[in-house]
CSV table of C-alpha atoms in Angstrom, one decimal:
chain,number,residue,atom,x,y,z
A,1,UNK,CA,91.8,109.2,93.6
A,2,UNK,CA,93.3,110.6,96.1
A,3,UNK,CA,96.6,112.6,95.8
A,4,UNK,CA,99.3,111.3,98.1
A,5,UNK,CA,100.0,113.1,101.5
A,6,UNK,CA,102.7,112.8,104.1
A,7,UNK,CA,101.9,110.2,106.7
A,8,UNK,CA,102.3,111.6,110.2
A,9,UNK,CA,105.0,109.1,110.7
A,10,UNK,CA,106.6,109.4,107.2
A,11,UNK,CA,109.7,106.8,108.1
A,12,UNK,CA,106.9,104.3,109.3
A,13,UNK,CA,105.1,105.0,106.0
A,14,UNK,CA,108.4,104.5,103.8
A,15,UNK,CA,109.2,100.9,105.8
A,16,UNK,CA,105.3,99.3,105.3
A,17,UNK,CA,105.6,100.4,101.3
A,18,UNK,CA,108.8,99.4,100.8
A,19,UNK,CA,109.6,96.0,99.1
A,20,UNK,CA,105.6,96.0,98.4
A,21,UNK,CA,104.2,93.2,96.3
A,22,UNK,CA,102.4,93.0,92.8
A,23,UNK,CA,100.0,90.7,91.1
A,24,UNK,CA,98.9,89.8,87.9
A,25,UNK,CA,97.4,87.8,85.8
A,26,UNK,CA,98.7,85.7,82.9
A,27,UNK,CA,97.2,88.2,80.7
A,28,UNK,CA,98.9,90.8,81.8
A,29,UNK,CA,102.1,90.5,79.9
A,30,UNK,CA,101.4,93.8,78.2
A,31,UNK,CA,100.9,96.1,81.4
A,32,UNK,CA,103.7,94.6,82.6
A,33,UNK,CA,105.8,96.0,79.6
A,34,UNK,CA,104.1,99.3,79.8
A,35,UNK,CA,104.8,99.0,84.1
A,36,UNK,CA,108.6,97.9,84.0
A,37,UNK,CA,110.0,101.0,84.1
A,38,UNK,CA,108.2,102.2,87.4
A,39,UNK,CA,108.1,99.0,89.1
A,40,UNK,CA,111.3,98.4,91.9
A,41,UNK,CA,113.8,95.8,90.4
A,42,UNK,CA,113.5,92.6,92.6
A,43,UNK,CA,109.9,93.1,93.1
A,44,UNK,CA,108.0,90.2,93.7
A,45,UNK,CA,105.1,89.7,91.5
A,46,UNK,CA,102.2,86.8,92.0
A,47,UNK,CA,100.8,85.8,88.8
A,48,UNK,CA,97.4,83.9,89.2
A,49,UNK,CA,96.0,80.5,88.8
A,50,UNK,CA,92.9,81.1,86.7
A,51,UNK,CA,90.2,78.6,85.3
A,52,UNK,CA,90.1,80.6,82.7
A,53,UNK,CA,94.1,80.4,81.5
A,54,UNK,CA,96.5,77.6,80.7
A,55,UNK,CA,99.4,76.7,82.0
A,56,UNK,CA,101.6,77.9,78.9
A,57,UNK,CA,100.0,81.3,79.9
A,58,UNK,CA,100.8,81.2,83.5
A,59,UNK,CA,104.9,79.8,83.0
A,60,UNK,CA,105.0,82.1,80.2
A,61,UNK,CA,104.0,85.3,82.3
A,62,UNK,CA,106.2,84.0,85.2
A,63,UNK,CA,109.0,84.0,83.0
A,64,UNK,CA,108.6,87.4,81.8
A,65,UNK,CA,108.7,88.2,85.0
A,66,UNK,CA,111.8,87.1,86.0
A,67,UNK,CA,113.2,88.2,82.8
A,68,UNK,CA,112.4,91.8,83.6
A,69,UNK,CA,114.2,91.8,86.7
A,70,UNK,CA,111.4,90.9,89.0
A,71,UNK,CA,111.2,88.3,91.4
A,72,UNK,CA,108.1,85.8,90.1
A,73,UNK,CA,105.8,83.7,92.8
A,74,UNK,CA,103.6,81.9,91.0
A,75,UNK,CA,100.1,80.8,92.5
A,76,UNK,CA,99.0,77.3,92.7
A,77,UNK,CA,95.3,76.7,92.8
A,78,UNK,CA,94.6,73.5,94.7
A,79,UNK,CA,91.1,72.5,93.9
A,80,UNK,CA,91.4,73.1,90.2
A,81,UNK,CA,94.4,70.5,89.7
A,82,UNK,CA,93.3,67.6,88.4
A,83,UNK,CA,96.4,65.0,89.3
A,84,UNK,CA,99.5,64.5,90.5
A,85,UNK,CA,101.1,64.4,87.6
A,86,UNK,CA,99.2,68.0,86.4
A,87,UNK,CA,101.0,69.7,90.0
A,88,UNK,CA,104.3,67.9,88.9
A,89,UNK,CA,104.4,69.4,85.2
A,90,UNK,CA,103.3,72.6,86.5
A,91,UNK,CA,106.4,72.9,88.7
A,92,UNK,CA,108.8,71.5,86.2
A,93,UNK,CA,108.0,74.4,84.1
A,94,UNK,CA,108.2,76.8,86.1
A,95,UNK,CA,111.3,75.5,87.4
A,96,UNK,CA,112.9,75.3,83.9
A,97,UNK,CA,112.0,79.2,83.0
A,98,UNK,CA,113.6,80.0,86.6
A,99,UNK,CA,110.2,80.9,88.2
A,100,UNK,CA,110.1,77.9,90.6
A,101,UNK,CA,111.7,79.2,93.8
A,102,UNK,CA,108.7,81.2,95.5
A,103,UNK,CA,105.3,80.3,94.8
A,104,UNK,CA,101.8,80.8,96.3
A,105,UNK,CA,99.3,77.5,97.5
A,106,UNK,CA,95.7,78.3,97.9
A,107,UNK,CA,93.1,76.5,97.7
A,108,UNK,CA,91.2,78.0,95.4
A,109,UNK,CA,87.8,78.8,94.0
A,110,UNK,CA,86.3,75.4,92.7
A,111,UNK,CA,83.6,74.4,95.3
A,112,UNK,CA,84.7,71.2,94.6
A,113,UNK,CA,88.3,69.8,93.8
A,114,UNK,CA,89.4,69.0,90.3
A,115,UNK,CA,91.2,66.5,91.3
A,116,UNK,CA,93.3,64.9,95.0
A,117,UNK,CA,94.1,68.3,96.4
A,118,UNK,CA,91.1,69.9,98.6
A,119,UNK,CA,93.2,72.8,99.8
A,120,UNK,CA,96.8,74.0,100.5
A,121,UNK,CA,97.7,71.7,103.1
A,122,UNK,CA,97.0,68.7,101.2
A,123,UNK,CA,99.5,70.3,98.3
A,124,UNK,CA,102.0,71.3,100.8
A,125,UNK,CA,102.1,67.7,101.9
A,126,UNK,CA,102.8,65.7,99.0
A,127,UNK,CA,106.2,67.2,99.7
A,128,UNK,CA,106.7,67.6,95.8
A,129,UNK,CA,107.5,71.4,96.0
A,130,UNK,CA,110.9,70.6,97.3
A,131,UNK,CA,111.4,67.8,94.4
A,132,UNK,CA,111.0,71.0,92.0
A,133,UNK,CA,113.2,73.8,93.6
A,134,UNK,CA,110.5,75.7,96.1
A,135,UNK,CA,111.9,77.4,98.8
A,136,UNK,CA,109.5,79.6,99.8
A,137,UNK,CA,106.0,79.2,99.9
A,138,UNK,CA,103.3,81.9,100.5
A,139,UNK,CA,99.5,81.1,102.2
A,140,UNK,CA,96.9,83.2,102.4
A,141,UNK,CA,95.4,85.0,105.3
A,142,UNK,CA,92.0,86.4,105.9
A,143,UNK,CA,91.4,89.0,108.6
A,144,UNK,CA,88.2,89.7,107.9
A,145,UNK,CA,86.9,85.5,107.5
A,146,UNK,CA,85.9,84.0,104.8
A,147,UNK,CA,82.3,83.4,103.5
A,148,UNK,CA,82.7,79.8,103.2
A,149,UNK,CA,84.6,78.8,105.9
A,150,UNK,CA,84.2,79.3,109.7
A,151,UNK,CA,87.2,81.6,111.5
A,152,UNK,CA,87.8,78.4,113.9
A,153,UNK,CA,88.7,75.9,110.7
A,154,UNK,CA,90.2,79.5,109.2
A,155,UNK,CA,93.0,79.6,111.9
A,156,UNK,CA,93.3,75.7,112.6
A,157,UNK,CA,94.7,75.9,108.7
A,158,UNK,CA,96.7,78.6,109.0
A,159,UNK,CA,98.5,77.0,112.1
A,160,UNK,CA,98.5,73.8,110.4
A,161,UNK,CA,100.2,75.6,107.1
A,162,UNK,CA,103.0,77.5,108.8
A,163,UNK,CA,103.6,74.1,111.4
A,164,UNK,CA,104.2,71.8,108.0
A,165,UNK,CA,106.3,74.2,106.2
A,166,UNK,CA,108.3,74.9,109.0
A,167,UNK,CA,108.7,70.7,109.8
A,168,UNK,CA,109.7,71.0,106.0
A,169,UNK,CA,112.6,73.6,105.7
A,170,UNK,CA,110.5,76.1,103.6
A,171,UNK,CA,110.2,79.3,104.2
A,172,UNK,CA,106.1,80.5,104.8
A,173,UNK,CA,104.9,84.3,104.0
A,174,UNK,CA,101.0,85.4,104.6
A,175,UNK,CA,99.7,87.4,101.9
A,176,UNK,CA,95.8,88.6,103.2
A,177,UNK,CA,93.2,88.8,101.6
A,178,UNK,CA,92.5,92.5,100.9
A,179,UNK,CA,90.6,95.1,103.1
A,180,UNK,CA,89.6,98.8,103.5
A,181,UNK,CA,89.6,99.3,107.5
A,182,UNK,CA,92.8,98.5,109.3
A,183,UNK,CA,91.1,97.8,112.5
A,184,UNK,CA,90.3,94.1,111.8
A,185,UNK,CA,93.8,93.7,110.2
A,186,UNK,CA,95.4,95.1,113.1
A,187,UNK,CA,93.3,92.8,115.4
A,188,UNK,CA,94.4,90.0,113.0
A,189,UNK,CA,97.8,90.5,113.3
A,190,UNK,CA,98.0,90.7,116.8
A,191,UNK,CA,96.0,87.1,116.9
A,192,UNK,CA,98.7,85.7,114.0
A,193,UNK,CA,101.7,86.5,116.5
A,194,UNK,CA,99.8,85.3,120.1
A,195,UNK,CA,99.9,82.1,118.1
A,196,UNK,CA,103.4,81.8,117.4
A,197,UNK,CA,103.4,82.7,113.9
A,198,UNK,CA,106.7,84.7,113.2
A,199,UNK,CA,106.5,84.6,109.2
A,200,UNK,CA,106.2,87.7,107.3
A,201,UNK,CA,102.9,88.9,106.8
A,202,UNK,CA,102.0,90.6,103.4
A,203,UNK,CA,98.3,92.7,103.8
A,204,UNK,CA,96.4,92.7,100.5
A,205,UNK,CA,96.3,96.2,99.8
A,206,UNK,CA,93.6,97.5,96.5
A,207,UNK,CA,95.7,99.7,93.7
A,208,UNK,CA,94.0,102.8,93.1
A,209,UNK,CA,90.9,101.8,90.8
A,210,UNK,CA,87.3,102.4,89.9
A,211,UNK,CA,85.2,102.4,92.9
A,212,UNK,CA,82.6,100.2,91.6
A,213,UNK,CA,84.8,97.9,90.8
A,214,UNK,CA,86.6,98.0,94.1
A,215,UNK,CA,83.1,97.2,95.5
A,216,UNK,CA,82.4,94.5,93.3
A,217,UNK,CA,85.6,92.8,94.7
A,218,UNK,CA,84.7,93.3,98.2
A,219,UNK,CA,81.3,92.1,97.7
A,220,UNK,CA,82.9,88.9,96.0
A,221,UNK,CA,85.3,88.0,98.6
A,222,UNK,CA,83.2,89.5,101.8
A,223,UNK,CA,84.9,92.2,102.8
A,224,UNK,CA,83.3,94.7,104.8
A,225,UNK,CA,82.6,98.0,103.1
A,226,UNK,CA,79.4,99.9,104.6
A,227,UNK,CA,79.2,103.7,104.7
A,228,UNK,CA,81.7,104.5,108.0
A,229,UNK,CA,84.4,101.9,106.3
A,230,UNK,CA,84.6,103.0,103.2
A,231,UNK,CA,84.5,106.3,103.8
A,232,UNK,CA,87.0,106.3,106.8
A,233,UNK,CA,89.1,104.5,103.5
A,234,UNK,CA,88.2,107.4,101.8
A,235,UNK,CA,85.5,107.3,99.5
A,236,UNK,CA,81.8,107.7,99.5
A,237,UNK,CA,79.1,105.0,98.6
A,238,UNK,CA,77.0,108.3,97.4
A,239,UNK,CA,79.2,108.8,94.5
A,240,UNK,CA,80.5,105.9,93.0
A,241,UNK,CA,81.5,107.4,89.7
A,242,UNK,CA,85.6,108.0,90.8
A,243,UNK,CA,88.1,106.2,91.7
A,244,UNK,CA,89.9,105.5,94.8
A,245,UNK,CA,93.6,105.0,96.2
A,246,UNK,CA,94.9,103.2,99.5
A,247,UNK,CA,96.4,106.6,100.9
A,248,UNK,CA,94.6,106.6,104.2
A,249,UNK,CA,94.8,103.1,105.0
A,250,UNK,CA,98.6,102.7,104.0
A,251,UNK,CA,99.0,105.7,105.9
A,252,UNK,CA,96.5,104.6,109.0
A,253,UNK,CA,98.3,100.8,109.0
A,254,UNK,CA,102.0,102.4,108.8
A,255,UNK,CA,101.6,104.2,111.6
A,256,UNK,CA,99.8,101.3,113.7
A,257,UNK,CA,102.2,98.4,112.8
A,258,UNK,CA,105.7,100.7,113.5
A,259,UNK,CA,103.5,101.2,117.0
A,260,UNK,CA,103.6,97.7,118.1
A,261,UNK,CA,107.0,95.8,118.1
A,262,UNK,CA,104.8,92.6,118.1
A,263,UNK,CA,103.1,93.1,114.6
A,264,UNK,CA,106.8,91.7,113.4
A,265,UNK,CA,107.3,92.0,109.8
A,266,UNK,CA,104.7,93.3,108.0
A,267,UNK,CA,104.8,94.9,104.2
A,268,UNK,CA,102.0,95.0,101.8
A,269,UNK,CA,101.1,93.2,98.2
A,270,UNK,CA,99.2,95.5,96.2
A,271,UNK,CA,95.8,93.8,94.3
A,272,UNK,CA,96.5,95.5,91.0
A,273,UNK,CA,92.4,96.1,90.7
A,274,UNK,CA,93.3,99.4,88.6
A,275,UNK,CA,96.2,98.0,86.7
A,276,UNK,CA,99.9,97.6,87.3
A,277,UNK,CA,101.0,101.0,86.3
A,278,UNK,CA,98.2,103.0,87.9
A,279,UNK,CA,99.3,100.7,91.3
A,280,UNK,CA,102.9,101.4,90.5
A,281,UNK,CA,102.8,105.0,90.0
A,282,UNK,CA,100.5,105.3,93.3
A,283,UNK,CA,103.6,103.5,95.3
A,284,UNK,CA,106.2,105.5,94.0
A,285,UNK,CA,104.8,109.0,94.2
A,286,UNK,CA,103.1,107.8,97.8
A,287,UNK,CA,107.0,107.1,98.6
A,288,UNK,CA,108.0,110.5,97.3
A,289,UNK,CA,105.5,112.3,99.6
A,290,UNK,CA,107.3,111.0,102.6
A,291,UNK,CA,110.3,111.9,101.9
């Protein structure tokens, strides 16, 4: 991994890291212990929506989390609820441990739905968040596409998204999909605010971590990692033994969003690939190097 250097705009760099994001798993409860210390108070953590965990996992981790001081955002997986009645319990939960004010629709990765809900919008509709306490609801964002769905339908949704929550009263974030080349994020971000989108934008941003594993991720989700990418990120696919850290695209994306006054507010949300301390410890000594 790369050791943290001062950005050529260091206040630039400070502003993007600052109030960064965090996600975990329901699993996770331990690194989060051995984290707490080095995470920001306040910071808002996602904790996922897995196939493979149960809801007492997920409201028990969200609770943790706001128990430590952080701010929780729960993630609701569309496709894999099977009722009504399985969204509405969900939310009750998580409203009675506190966790219920900020959560995360997306549509998730069934092929096909569980149950009524075939993607965010369809949840987001319902109008039940509100019944339970949400205030703020996060969508995701994909500057690079997505394998399975066209870039037309891609930002029809995300118009779609923003329009309801904002015909609703809630508040919408766009947390991204992660990436190693800040060109197509840039590019993305441009498009997001020609179409009228003002809500904060959150890019998903890889922790420090192995780099096979890094490219087992990208390979999953489709993001583009050939030879000039990843090694304008910062690492070679010769050598695939190390690991890697987001210093050069933080540092590369800082510098490019303080340039345009139109990129509005943009921070990042860290995909904790390498763990929540390792992540952690990269943000706050990446921090220190600016100042």
């Amino acid at each position: 991994m790369a050791h943290s250097t001062p950005a050529p705009d260091r206040q630039a760099a400070r502003d993007l890291v600052a109030h960064f994001s965090l996600e975990m798993t329901g699993k996770d409860v331990g690194a989060l212990h051995a984290a707490r210390d080095v995470i920001p108070p306040g910071t808002r953590i996602n904790v996922t929506f897995l196939g493979n965990e149960d809801l007492q996992l997920r409201v028990d981790a969200a609770a943790l989390v706001r128990r430590l001081g952080f701010v929780p955002v729960p993630h609701i997986s569309a496709r894999r609820l099977g009722s009504r009645r399985q969204l509405e319990e969900f939310l009750s939960r998580l409203q009675e441990v506190g966790a219920a004010d900020s959560v995360f629709v997306v549509g998730g990765d069934p092929a096909e739905p569980e149950g009524p809900y075939a993607d965010t919008l369809t949840v987001i509709r319902t109008g039940v968040l509100q019944q339970f306490g949400v205030r703020q609801v996060s969508v995701a964002g994909y500057p690079e596409g997505h394998p399975d769905i066209s870039t037309d339908t891609l930002w029809r949704h995300l118009e779609d998204k923003t329009a309801e929550l904002r015909e609703q009263g809630l508040s919408a974030v766009i947390l991204t999909q992660f990436a190693f080349d800040t060109d197509p994020v840039i590019d993305w971000i441009a498009s997001v605010r020609a179409r009228d989108i003002d809500s904060t934008i959150r890019i998903g941003t890889p922790g420090p971590a192995g780099i096979r594993r890094l490219l087992g991720f990208a390979r999953r989700f489709g993001i583009g990692a050939n030879a000039t990418i990843v090694k304008k990120y910062g690492f070679s696919l010769g050598n695939l033994m190390g690991t890697a850290g987001p210093d050069r695209f933080v540092t590369d994306l800082s510098g490019r969003v303080a340039a345009d006054p139109s990129a509005g507010d943009v921070k990042l949300h860290f995909y904790t690939f390498g763990g929540l301390l390792a992540t952690s410890q990269w943000a706050r000594d990446y921090v220190a190097a600016q100042s």
